[in-house]
Amino acid sequence: MEKFFPVINMEKLHGEERKQAMELLHDACENWGFFELLNHGISHELMDEMERLTKEHYKKCREKKFKEQVSKALENGLKSEVTNMDWESTFFVRHLPVSNMSEIPDMDDEYRKVTKEFAMELEKLAERLLDLLCENLGLEKGHLKNVFSGSKGPTFGTKVSNYPPCPQPELIKGLRAHTDAGGIILLFQDDRVSGLQLLKDGQWIDVPPMRHSIVVNIGDQLEVCKFHSIFLSLCIKRIQCEYSSMQVITNGKYKSVLHRVVACSDGNRMSIASFYNPGSDAVIYPAPSLVEIEAEKQAEVYPRFVFEDYMKLYVVQKFQAKGPRFEAMKAMETVNAHLIPTS
Ligand SMILES: O=C(O)CCC(=O)C(=O)O
Ligand SMILES: [Fe+2]
């Protein structure tokens, strides 16, 4: 088992150490559901600019409002743990399929321009990562992107958050524990104020702040898509003698893991999380390349569903376990079997 939080130097993907880097990536997806990327190709100047403008925007346009809201909520101090609120100030910008940036109030032209540029870089990085995952899972290049595409392409958006200093961090979370609904999430987090934690083997582990890194985590949909690889793994095990050279694709078991943000009493934490998700009408389903393999029907544990239906459930159940959501999709699958396209 990997002992240290997985950090992948993407430069190594071009050189002699590519194999080790790919293995590290695979292990991270399988055992952590999280990893941190260095040398990911996004310019440090652009990241610095995005950070500067985001912090400035919070100070100028959002801090006062946050303080007013919380001072109301905390008039008499907190007496016990708060379970229905998060200590965060956020706004969301959608980039794909259609940008809503022009509708976001208070963003000046420079901030809009840099946010757009940063999002375009992240979109490229997300797609590059999906292909690396395909490679590790033994799926055709482009497969995951295609599954996510639906009729209008993927959904891509950025949640900009600030976690201001909190007087009682033991009683309220910056963001309560949850898994992410979508595909792959790319996070640019504050390198000075920490707070993000993931649950691993029953323990909350800090995601270490690292200057100019991008933290990546796997969302629920890739866990569903991972089914490709679990299934493939089962099949390959059955036919291993004949196809031993295919052993490299018998690994995958990717995880969408619980994570949370703890509030802290000093320092304001910035986080810019970009969600590369399936399009609303994308059908999430096991890889067609596996359909003809006989064992599939018995091995199938994940349902086939339309992403939008999953999201309807997620918005009301975000802070609950994901298992029952998959169960509900499974039940719907039976009812809607005739409505969902099969390829
Ligand atoms: O702010 C962070 O570090 C993580 C945010 C997050 O997990 C989310 O918005 O889903
Ligand atoms: Fe999250």
mmCIF file of C-alpha atoms and ligand atoms in Angstrom:
data_model
loop_
_atom_site.group_PDB
_atom_site.id
_atom_site.type_symbol
_atom_site.label_atom_id
_atom_site.label_comp_id
_atom_site.label_asym_id
_atom_site.label_seq_id
_atom_site.Cartn_x
_atom_site.Cartn_y
_atom_site.Cartn_z
ATOM 1 C CA MET A 1 0.000 0.000 0.000
ATOM 2 C CA GLU A 2 1.171 3.486 -0.898
ATOM 3 C CA LYS A 3 2.258 5.219 2.332
ATOM 4 C CA PHE A 4 2.541 8.814 1.198
ATOM 5 C CA PHE A 5 -0.026 10.924 -0.511
ATOM 6 C CA PRO A 6 0.502 10.230 -4.237
ATOM 7 C CA VAL A 7 2.234 13.011 -6.132
ATOM 8 C CA ILE A 8 2.663 12.513 -9.862
ATOM 9 C CA ASN A 9 5.262 14.469 -11.774
ATOM 10 C CA MET A 10 3.730 14.643 -15.241
ATOM 11 C CA GLU A 11 7.083 15.397 -16.829
ATOM 12 C CA LYS A 12 7.957 11.781 -16.147
ATOM 13 C CA LEU A 13 5.197 10.674 -18.497
ATOM 14 C CA HIS A 14 7.439 11.695 -21.393
ATOM 15 C CA GLY A 15 10.646 10.001 -20.360
ATOM 16 C CA GLU A 16 12.205 6.765 -19.221
ATOM 17 C CA GLU A 17 10.200 6.791 -15.999
ATOM 18 C CA ARG A 18 6.833 6.762 -17.759
ATOM 19 C CA LYS A 19 5.976 3.254 -16.624
ATOM 20 C CA GLN A 20 6.529 4.059 -12.939
ATOM 21 C CA ALA A 21 4.563 7.275 -13.264
ATOM 22 C CA MET A 22 1.656 5.409 -14.890
ATOM 23 C CA GLU A 23 1.770 2.794 -12.147
ATOM 24 C CA LEU A 24 1.731 5.469 -9.493
ATOM 25 C CA LEU A 25 -1.278 7.036 -11.197
ATOM 26 C CA HIS A 26 -3.069 3.716 -11.344
ATOM 27 C CA ASP A 27 -2.329 2.981 -7.698
ATOM 28 C CA ALA A 28 -3.568 6.431 -6.725
ATOM 29 C CA CYS A 29 -6.861 5.935 -8.584
ATOM 30 C CA GLU A 30 -7.285 2.507 -7.093
ATOM 31 C CA ASN A 31 -6.268 3.105 -3.492
ATOM 32 C CA TRP A 32 -6.667 6.806 -2.816
ATOM 33 C CA GLY A 33 -9.191 8.262 -5.259
ATOM 34 C CA PHE A 34 -6.972 11.374 -5.036
ATOM 35 C CA PHE A 35 -3.566 12.450 -6.290
ATOM 36 C CA GLU A 36 -1.596 15.623 -6.785
ATOM 37 C CA LEU A 37 -0.045 16.669 -10.109
ATOM 38 C CA LEU A 38 3.184 18.564 -10.658
ATOM 39 C CA ASN A 39 4.455 19.810 -14.022
ATOM 40 C CA HIS A 40 0.954 19.496 -15.418
ATOM 41 C CA GLY A 41 1.611 22.017 -18.178
ATOM 42 C CA ILE A 42 -0.453 24.931 -16.812
ATOM 43 C CA SER A 43 1.736 27.999 -16.512
ATOM 44 C CA HIS A 44 2.610 29.110 -13.005
ATOM 45 C CA GLU A 45 2.068 32.728 -14.044
ATOM 46 C CA LEU A 46 -1.511 31.936 -15.029
ATOM 47 C CA MET A 47 -2.076 30.146 -11.711
ATOM 48 C CA ASP A 48 -0.607 33.071 -9.758
ATOM 49 C CA GLU A 49 -2.832 35.480 -11.627
ATOM 50 C CA MET A 50 -5.917 33.346 -11.008
ATOM 51 C CA GLU A 51 -5.076 33.174 -7.299
ATOM 52 C CA ARG A 52 -4.448 36.907 -7.012
ATOM 53 C CA LEU A 53 -7.699 37.817 -8.767
ATOM 54 C CA THR A 54 -9.747 35.262 -6.807
ATOM 55 C CA LYS A 55 -8.463 36.558 -3.470
ATOM 56 C CA GLU A 56 -9.000 40.138 -4.530
ATOM 57 C CA HIS A 57 -12.538 39.346 -5.716
ATOM 58 C CA TYR A 58 -13.387 37.728 -2.379
ATOM 59 C CA LYS A 59 -12.104 40.727 -0.405
ATOM 60 C CA LYS A 60 -13.834 43.237 -2.638
ATOM 61 C CA CYS A 61 -17.144 41.551 -3.408
ATOM 62 C CA ARG A 62 -17.900 38.728 -1.000
ATOM 63 C CA GLU A 63 -16.240 39.052 2.383
ATOM 64 C CA LYS A 64 -18.653 41.621 3.792
ATOM 65 C CA LYS A 65 -21.685 39.555 2.784
ATOM 66 C CA PHE A 66 -20.202 36.410 4.323
ATOM 67 C CA LYS A 67 -19.505 38.186 7.600
ATOM 68 C CA GLU A 68 -23.046 39.540 7.745
ATOM 69 C CA GLN A 69 -24.532 36.110 7.078
ATOM 70 C CA VAL A 70 -22.438 34.289 9.653
ATOM 71 C CA SER A 71 -22.745 36.908 12.315
ATOM 72 C CA LYS A 72 -26.510 36.355 12.104
ATOM 73 C CA ALA A 73 -26.117 32.571 12.252
ATOM 74 C CA LEU A 74 -23.618 32.789 15.113
ATOM 75 C CA GLU A 75 -25.249 35.519 17.164
ATOM 76 C CA ASN A 76 -25.048 33.463 20.353
ATOM 77 C CA GLY A 77 -22.117 31.241 19.406
ATOM 78 C CA LEU A 78 -22.415 27.584 18.463
ATOM 79 C CA LYS A 79 -23.423 25.160 21.201
ATOM 80 C CA SER A 80 -23.149 21.869 19.328
ATOM 81 C CA GLU A 81 -21.914 20.527 16.012
ATOM 82 C CA VAL A 82 -23.592 22.114 12.991
ATOM 83 C CA THR A 83 -24.684 19.513 10.451
ATOM 84 C CA ASN A 84 -26.757 21.540 8.006
ATOM 85 C CA MET A 85 -24.368 24.302 6.986
ATOM 86 C CA ASP A 86 -20.851 24.775 5.649
ATOM 87 C CA TRP A 87 -18.374 27.518 6.532
ATOM 88 C CA GLU A 88 -17.664 28.571 2.951
ATOM 89 C CA SER A 89 -18.339 31.389 0.545
ATOM 90 C CA THR A 90 -18.733 30.108 -3.027
ATOM 91 C CA PHE A 91 -19.864 30.866 -6.522
ATOM 92 C CA PHE A 92 -20.039 28.620 -9.563
ATOM 93 C CA VAL A 93 -19.065 29.377 -13.146
ATOM 94 C CA ARG A 94 -20.179 27.033 -15.909
ATOM 95 C CA HIS A 95 -17.919 26.781 -18.977
ATOM 96 C CA LEU A 96 -19.412 23.884 -20.969
ATOM 97 C CA PRO A 97 -21.614 23.135 -22.775
ATOM 98 C CA VAL A 98 -22.418 26.888 -22.673
ATOM 99 C CA SER A 99 -20.621 29.459 -20.530
ATOM 100 C CA ASN A 100 -22.637 31.439 -17.999
ATOM 101 C CA MET A 101 -19.735 33.678 -17.040
ATOM 102 C CA SER A 102 -21.368 36.829 -18.381
ATOM 103 C CA GLU A 103 -24.222 36.293 -15.899
ATOM 104 C CA ILE A 104 -21.956 36.183 -12.840
ATOM 105 C CA PRO A 105 -22.181 39.552 -11.121
ATOM 106 C CA ASP A 106 -19.122 41.380 -9.783
ATOM 107 C CA MET A 107 -16.506 39.688 -11.979
ATOM 108 C CA ASP A 108 -14.492 42.352 -13.753
ATOM 109 C CA ASP A 109 -13.215 41.875 -17.313
ATOM 110 C CA GLU A 110 -9.739 40.860 -16.253
ATOM 111 C CA TYR A 111 -11.037 38.232 -13.817
ATOM 112 C CA ARG A 112 -13.389 36.844 -16.474
ATOM 113 C CA LYS A 113 -10.584 36.661 -19.023
ATOM 114 C CA VAL A 114 -8.160 34.878 -16.699
ATOM 115 C CA THR A 115 -10.865 32.518 -15.406
ATOM 116 C CA LYS A 116 -11.701 31.548 -18.984
ATOM 117 C CA GLU A 117 -8.067 31.006 -19.895
ATOM 118 C CA PHE A 118 -7.478 28.922 -16.771
ATOM 119 C CA ALA A 119 -10.610 26.840 -17.441
ATOM 120 C CA MET A 120 -9.471 26.091 -20.985
ATOM 121 C CA GLU A 121 -6.148 24.813 -19.675
ATOM 122 C CA LEU A 122 -7.905 22.674 -17.071
ATOM 123 C CA GLU A 123 -10.263 21.238 -19.668
ATOM 124 C CA LYS A 124 -7.275 20.103 -21.745
ATOM 125 C CA LEU A 125 -5.631 18.640 -18.653
ATOM 126 C CA ALA A 126 -8.826 16.785 -17.668
ATOM 127 C CA GLU A 127 -9.074 15.221 -21.122
ATOM 128 C CA ARG A 128 -5.424 14.288 -21.080
ATOM 129 C CA LEU A 129 -5.939 12.629 -17.710
ATOM 130 C CA LEU A 130 -9.002 10.723 -18.900
ATOM 131 C CA ASP A 131 -6.868 9.260 -21.672
ATOM 132 C CA LEU A 132 -4.169 8.273 -19.197
ATOM 133 C CA LEU A 133 -6.857 6.549 -17.144
ATOM 134 C CA CYS A 134 -8.095 4.780 -20.289
ATOM 135 C CA GLU A 135 -4.578 3.596 -20.925
ATOM 136 C CA ASN A 136 -4.271 2.258 -17.385
ATOM 137 C CA LEU A 137 -7.684 0.577 -17.600
ATOM 138 C CA GLY A 138 -7.032 -0.999 -20.974
ATOM 139 C CA LEU A 139 -9.752 1.034 -22.624
ATOM 140 C CA GLU A 140 -9.455 2.625 -26.029
ATOM 141 C CA LYS A 141 -8.086 6.177 -26.119
ATOM 142 C CA GLY A 142 -10.991 8.626 -26.030
ATOM 143 C CA HIS A 143 -13.373 6.100 -24.526
ATOM 144 C CA LEU A 144 -14.058 7.920 -21.251
ATOM 145 C CA LYS A 145 -14.390 11.264 -23.011
ATOM 146 C CA ASN A 146 -16.881 9.702 -25.402
ATOM 147 C CA VAL A 147 -18.895 8.156 -22.591
ATOM 148 C CA PHE A 148 -19.050 11.587 -20.935
ATOM 149 C CA SER A 149 -20.022 13.435 -24.074
ATOM 150 C CA GLY A 150 -23.758 12.916 -24.440
ATOM 151 C CA SER A 151 -25.343 14.936 -27.245
ATOM 152 C CA LYS A 152 -23.811 18.311 -26.262
ATOM 153 C CA GLY A 153 -20.392 17.325 -24.979
ATOM 154 C CA PRO A 154 -19.270 17.160 -21.353
ATOM 155 C CA THR A 155 -20.310 19.574 -18.621
ATOM 156 C CA PHE A 156 -17.451 21.566 -17.225
ATOM 157 C CA GLY A 157 -17.640 24.149 -14.467
ATOM 158 C CA THR A 158 -15.639 25.777 -11.701
ATOM 159 C CA LYS A 159 -16.635 26.262 -8.083
ATOM 160 C CA VAL A 160 -14.674 29.121 -6.571
ATOM 161 C CA SER A 161 -14.570 28.876 -2.779
ATOM 162 C CA ASN A 162 -13.177 30.776 0.139
ATOM 163 C CA TYR A 163 -13.105 29.307 3.614
ATOM 164 C CA PRO A 164 -12.749 32.302 5.923
ATOM 165 C CA PRO A 165 -11.288 32.036 9.449
ATOM 166 C CA CYS A 166 -13.776 30.347 11.757
ATOM 167 C CA PRO A 167 -14.090 31.036 15.502
ATOM 168 C CA GLN A 168 -15.343 27.507 16.312
ATOM 169 C CA PRO A 169 -13.810 25.100 13.771
ATOM 170 C CA GLU A 170 -14.480 22.127 16.042
ATOM 171 C CA LEU A 171 -18.235 22.660 15.605
ATOM 172 C CA ILE A 172 -18.621 23.400 11.922
ATOM 173 C CA LYS A 173 -16.942 22.107 8.761
ATOM 174 C CA GLY A 174 -15.707 24.236 5.890
ATOM 175 C CA LEU A 175 -17.475 21.657 3.727
ATOM 176 C CA ARG A 176 -19.162 18.531 5.090
ATOM 177 C CA ALA A 177 -18.010 15.062 3.996
ATOM 178 C CA HIS A 178 -19.239 14.009 0.556
ATOM 179 C CA THR A 179 -18.162 12.315 -2.645
ATOM 180 C CA ASP A 180 -18.287 14.251 -5.912
ATOM 181 C CA ALA A 181 -21.054 13.287 -8.307
ATOM 182 C CA GLY A 182 -19.280 13.687 -11.609
ATOM 183 C CA GLY A 183 -16.240 12.479 -13.473
ATOM 184 C CA ILE A 184 -12.901 14.004 -12.657
ATOM 185 C CA ILE A 185 -12.240 17.022 -10.446
ATOM 186 C CA LEU A 186 -9.224 19.325 -10.733
ATOM 187 C CA LEU A 187 -8.485 21.509 -7.758
ATOM 188 C CA PHE A 188 -6.212 24.487 -7.408
ATOM 189 C CA GLN A 189 -5.969 24.908 -3.656
ATOM 190 C CA ASP A 190 -4.361 27.483 -1.415
ATOM 191 C CA ASP A 191 -0.742 26.582 -0.768
ATOM 192 C CA ARG A 192 -0.633 28.239 2.651
ATOM 193 C CA VAL A 193 -3.896 27.402 4.393
ATOM 194 C CA SER A 194 -4.741 23.689 4.397
ATOM 195 C CA GLY A 195 -8.083 22.051 5.181
ATOM 196 C CA LEU A 196 -8.933 19.428 2.564
ATOM 197 C CA GLN A 197 -9.012 15.880 3.921
ATOM 198 C CA LEU A 198 -9.912 12.521 2.439
ATOM 199 C CA LEU A 199 -11.070 9.386 4.184
ATOM 200 C CA LYS A 200 -8.642 6.514 3.766
ATOM 201 C CA ASP A 201 -8.866 3.242 5.667
ATOM 202 C CA GLY A 202 -11.156 4.881 8.208
ATOM 203 C CA GLN A 203 -8.840 7.849 8.843
ATOM 204 C CA TRP A 204 -9.044 11.453 7.712
ATOM 205 C CA ILE A 205 -5.836 12.334 5.872
ATOM 206 C CA ASP A 206 -4.730 15.843 4.893
ATOM 207 C CA VAL A 207 -4.284 16.615 1.217
ATOM 208 C CA PRO A 208 -1.005 18.504 1.479
ATOM 209 C CA PRO A 209 -0.941 22.018 0.061
ATOM 210 C CA MET A 210 1.806 22.256 -2.557
ATOM 211 C CA ARG A 211 2.582 25.351 -4.552
ATOM 212 C CA HIS A 212 1.438 25.234 -8.195
ATOM 213 C CA SER A 213 0.117 21.695 -7.950
ATOM 214 C CA ILE A 214 -3.274 20.523 -9.168
ATOM 215 C CA VAL A 215 -5.104 18.079 -6.896
ATOM 216 C CA VAL A 216 -7.223 15.551 -8.748
ATOM 217 C CA ASN A 217 -9.997 13.338 -7.464
ATOM 218 C CA ILE A 218 -12.264 10.754 -8.990
ATOM 219 C CA GLY A 219 -16.036 11.335 -8.963
ATOM 220 C CA ASP A 220 -18.895 8.855 -8.669
ATOM 221 C CA GLN A 221 -19.250 8.450 -12.449
ATOM 222 C CA LEU A 222 -15.722 7.178 -12.890
ATOM 223 C CA GLU A 223 -16.423 4.714 -10.139
ATOM 224 C CA VAL A 224 -19.314 3.518 -12.261
ATOM 225 C CA CYS A 225 -17.103 3.527 -15.312
ATOM 226 C CA LYS A 226 -14.460 1.668 -13.367
ATOM 227 C CA PHE A 227 -16.846 -1.184 -13.695
ATOM 228 C CA HIS A 228 -15.320 -1.609 -17.130
ATOM 229 C CA SER A 229 -12.080 -2.559 -15.528
ATOM 230 C CA ILE A 230 -13.417 -4.662 -12.678
ATOM 231 C CA PHE A 231 -15.364 -6.585 -15.168
ATOM 232 C CA LEU A 232 -12.448 -6.821 -17.515
ATOM 233 C CA SER A 233 -10.357 -7.996 -14.625
ATOM 234 C CA LEU A 234 -12.778 -10.841 -13.953
ATOM 235 C CA CYS A 235 -12.815 -11.822 -17.588
ATOM 236 C CA ILE A 236 -9.088 -11.612 -18.003
ATOM 237 C CA LYS A 237 -8.603 -13.783 -14.952
ATOM 238 C CA ARG A 238 -10.729 -16.413 -16.631
ATOM 239 C CA ILE A 239 -8.742 -16.320 -19.853
ATOM 240 C CA GLN A 240 -5.366 -15.428 -18.413
ATOM 241 C CA CYS A 241 -3.573 -18.495 -19.763
ATOM 242 C CA GLU A 242 -4.368 -17.607 -23.340
ATOM 243 C CA TYR A 243 -3.859 -13.863 -23.053
ATOM 244 C CA SER A 244 -1.188 -13.412 -20.396
ATOM 245 C CA SER A 245 0.209 -10.362 -22.177
ATOM 246 C CA MET A 246 -3.009 -8.558 -21.318
ATOM 247 C CA GLN A 247 -2.347 -8.844 -17.620
ATOM 248 C CA VAL A 248 -1.552 -5.150 -17.436
ATOM 249 C CA ILE A 249 -5.251 -4.374 -17.815
ATOM 250 C CA THR A 250 -6.409 -6.534 -14.928
ATOM 251 C CA ASN A 251 -6.001 -3.901 -12.249
ATOM 252 C CA GLY A 252 -8.596 -1.181 -12.088
ATOM 253 C CA LYS A 253 -10.786 -0.518 -9.134
ATOM 254 C CA TYR A 254 -11.092 3.239 -9.094
ATOM 255 C CA LYS A 255 -12.588 5.059 -6.144
ATOM 256 C CA SER A 256 -14.750 8.062 -5.555
ATOM 257 C CA VAL A 257 -13.797 8.722 -1.929
ATOM 258 C CA LEU A 258 -15.321 10.772 0.861
ATOM 259 C CA HIS A 259 -13.629 14.092 1.449
ATOM 260 C CA ARG A 260 -14.299 17.223 3.474
ATOM 261 C CA VAL A 261 -12.823 20.601 4.295
ATOM 262 C CA VAL A 262 -12.085 21.409 7.919
ATOM 263 C CA ALA A 263 -12.458 25.027 8.896
ATOM 264 C CA CYS A 264 -9.541 26.750 10.527
ATOM 265 C CA SER A 265 -9.389 29.556 13.041
ATOM 266 C CA ASP A 266 -6.807 31.669 11.259
ATOM 267 C CA GLY A 267 -6.226 32.291 7.585
ATOM 268 C CA ASN A 268 -8.570 32.381 4.646
ATOM 269 C CA ARG A 269 -8.352 29.290 2.413
ATOM 270 C CA MET A 270 -8.925 29.667 -1.315
ATOM 271 C CA SER A 271 -9.940 26.717 -3.471
ATOM 272 C CA ILE A 272 -10.850 26.600 -7.144
ATOM 273 C CA ALA A 273 -12.424 23.245 -7.988
ATOM 274 C CA SER A 274 -13.224 22.440 -11.627
ATOM 275 C CA PHE A 275 -15.609 19.594 -12.359
ATOM 276 C CA TYR A 276 -15.321 17.724 -15.653
ATOM 277 C CA ASN A 277 -18.599 15.836 -15.739
ATOM 278 C CA PRO A 278 -20.730 13.881 -18.166
ATOM 279 C CA GLY A 279 -23.199 15.872 -20.251
ATOM 280 C CA SER A 280 -26.694 15.847 -18.768
ATOM 281 C CA ASP A 281 -28.004 13.286 -21.262
ATOM 282 C CA ALA A 282 -24.861 11.131 -21.264
ATOM 283 C CA VAL A 283 -25.635 7.505 -20.553
ATOM 284 C CA ILE A 284 -23.205 6.015 -18.068
ATOM 285 C CA TYR A 285 -22.735 2.351 -18.810
ATOM 286 C CA PRO A 286 -20.196 -0.484 -19.044
ATOM 287 C CA ALA A 287 -17.779 -0.421 -21.999
ATOM 288 C CA PRO A 288 -19.261 -1.743 -25.250
ATOM 289 C CA SER A 289 -16.027 -3.619 -25.863
ATOM 290 C CA LEU A 290 -17.049 -5.872 -23.015
ATOM 291 C CA VAL A 291 -20.643 -6.382 -23.972
ATOM 292 C CA GLU A 292 -19.938 -9.490 -25.954
ATOM 293 C CA ILE A 293 -18.137 -11.162 -23.095
ATOM 294 C CA GLU A 294 -20.458 -13.693 -21.651
ATOM 295 C CA ALA A 295 -19.805 -13.208 -17.955
ATOM 296 C CA GLU A 296 -20.972 -9.605 -18.033
ATOM 297 C CA LYS A 297 -24.551 -10.094 -17.025
ATOM 298 C CA GLN A 298 -23.621 -11.817 -13.792
ATOM 299 C CA ALA A 299 -20.786 -9.430 -13.025
ATOM 300 C CA GLU A 300 -22.695 -6.203 -13.597
ATOM 301 C CA VAL A 301 -23.154 -4.417 -10.304
ATOM 302 C CA TYR A 302 -23.453 -0.837 -11.489
ATOM 303 C CA PRO A 303 -26.536 0.432 -13.240
ATOM 304 C CA ARG A 304 -26.961 2.102 -16.618
ATOM 305 C CA PHE A 305 -28.455 5.561 -16.230
ATOM 306 C CA VAL A 306 -28.690 9.061 -17.630
ATOM 307 C CA PHE A 307 -26.365 11.444 -15.768
ATOM 308 C CA GLU A 308 -29.074 14.069 -15.260
ATOM 309 C CA ASP A 309 -31.173 11.561 -13.287
ATOM 310 C CA TYR A 310 -28.214 10.876 -11.015
ATOM 311 C CA MET A 311 -27.710 14.607 -10.438
ATOM 312 C CA LYS A 312 -31.345 15.111 -9.436
ATOM 313 C CA LEU A 313 -30.750 12.674 -6.621
ATOM 314 C CA TYR A 314 -27.291 13.995 -5.777
ATOM 315 C CA VAL A 315 -28.451 17.547 -5.132
ATOM 316 C CA VAL A 316 -30.654 16.367 -2.290
ATOM 317 C CA GLN A 317 -28.376 13.569 -1.070
ATOM 318 C CA LYS A 318 -24.898 15.070 -1.503
ATOM 319 C CA PHE A 319 -23.924 14.579 2.136
ATOM 320 C CA GLN A 320 -25.190 11.011 2.314
ATOM 321 C CA ALA A 321 -23.485 7.785 1.246
ATOM 322 C CA LYS A 322 -23.327 7.169 -2.506
ATOM 323 C CA GLY A 323 -24.384 3.464 -2.275
ATOM 324 C CA PRO A 324 -28.123 4.181 -1.976
ATOM 325 C CA ARG A 325 -27.860 6.562 -4.970
ATOM 326 C CA PHE A 326 -26.527 3.737 -7.121
ATOM 327 C CA GLU A 327 -29.284 1.488 -5.743
ATOM 328 C CA ALA A 328 -31.925 4.041 -6.706
ATOM 329 C CA MET A 329 -30.441 4.274 -10.216
ATOM 330 C CA LYS A 330 -30.519 0.524 -10.423
ATOM 331 C CA ALA A 331 -34.217 0.515 -9.521
ATOM 332 C CA MET A 332 -34.898 3.236 -12.098
ATOM 333 C CA GLU A 333 -32.940 1.332 -14.683
ATOM 334 C CA THR A 334 -35.404 -1.526 -14.457
ATOM 335 C CA VAL A 335 -38.359 0.828 -14.841
ATOM 336 C CA ASN A 336 -36.779 2.895 -17.640
ATOM 337 C CA ALA A 337 -34.956 0.134 -19.479
ATOM 338 C CA HIS A 338 -36.883 0.853 -22.678
ATOM 339 C CA LEU A 339 -36.029 4.601 -22.586
ATOM 340 C CA ILE A 340 -32.262 4.570 -22.188
ATOM 341 C CA PRO A 341 -30.226 4.101 -25.350
ATOM 342 C CA THR A 342 -28.141 0.968 -25.213
ATOM 343 C CA SER A 343 -25.092 2.122 -27.120
HETATM 344 O O1 LIG B 1 -12.405 23.185 -1.396
HETATM 345 C C1 LIG B 1 -11.906 22.082 -1.512
HETATM 346 O O2 LIG B 1 -10.728 21.865 -1.278
HETATM 347 C C2 LIG B 1 -12.747 20.929 -1.969
HETATM 348 C C3 LIG B 1 -14.097 21.330 -2.451
HETATM 349 C C4 LIG B 1 -14.941 20.148 -2.744
HETATM 350 O O3 LIG B 1 -14.669 19.053 -2.360
HETATM 351 C C5 LIG B 1 -16.175 20.335 -3.517
HETATM 352 O O4 LIG B 1 -16.568 21.479 -3.769
HETATM 353 O O5 LIG B 1 -16.788 19.330 -3.907
HETATM 354 FE FE FE B 2 -15.851 17.555 -3.407
#
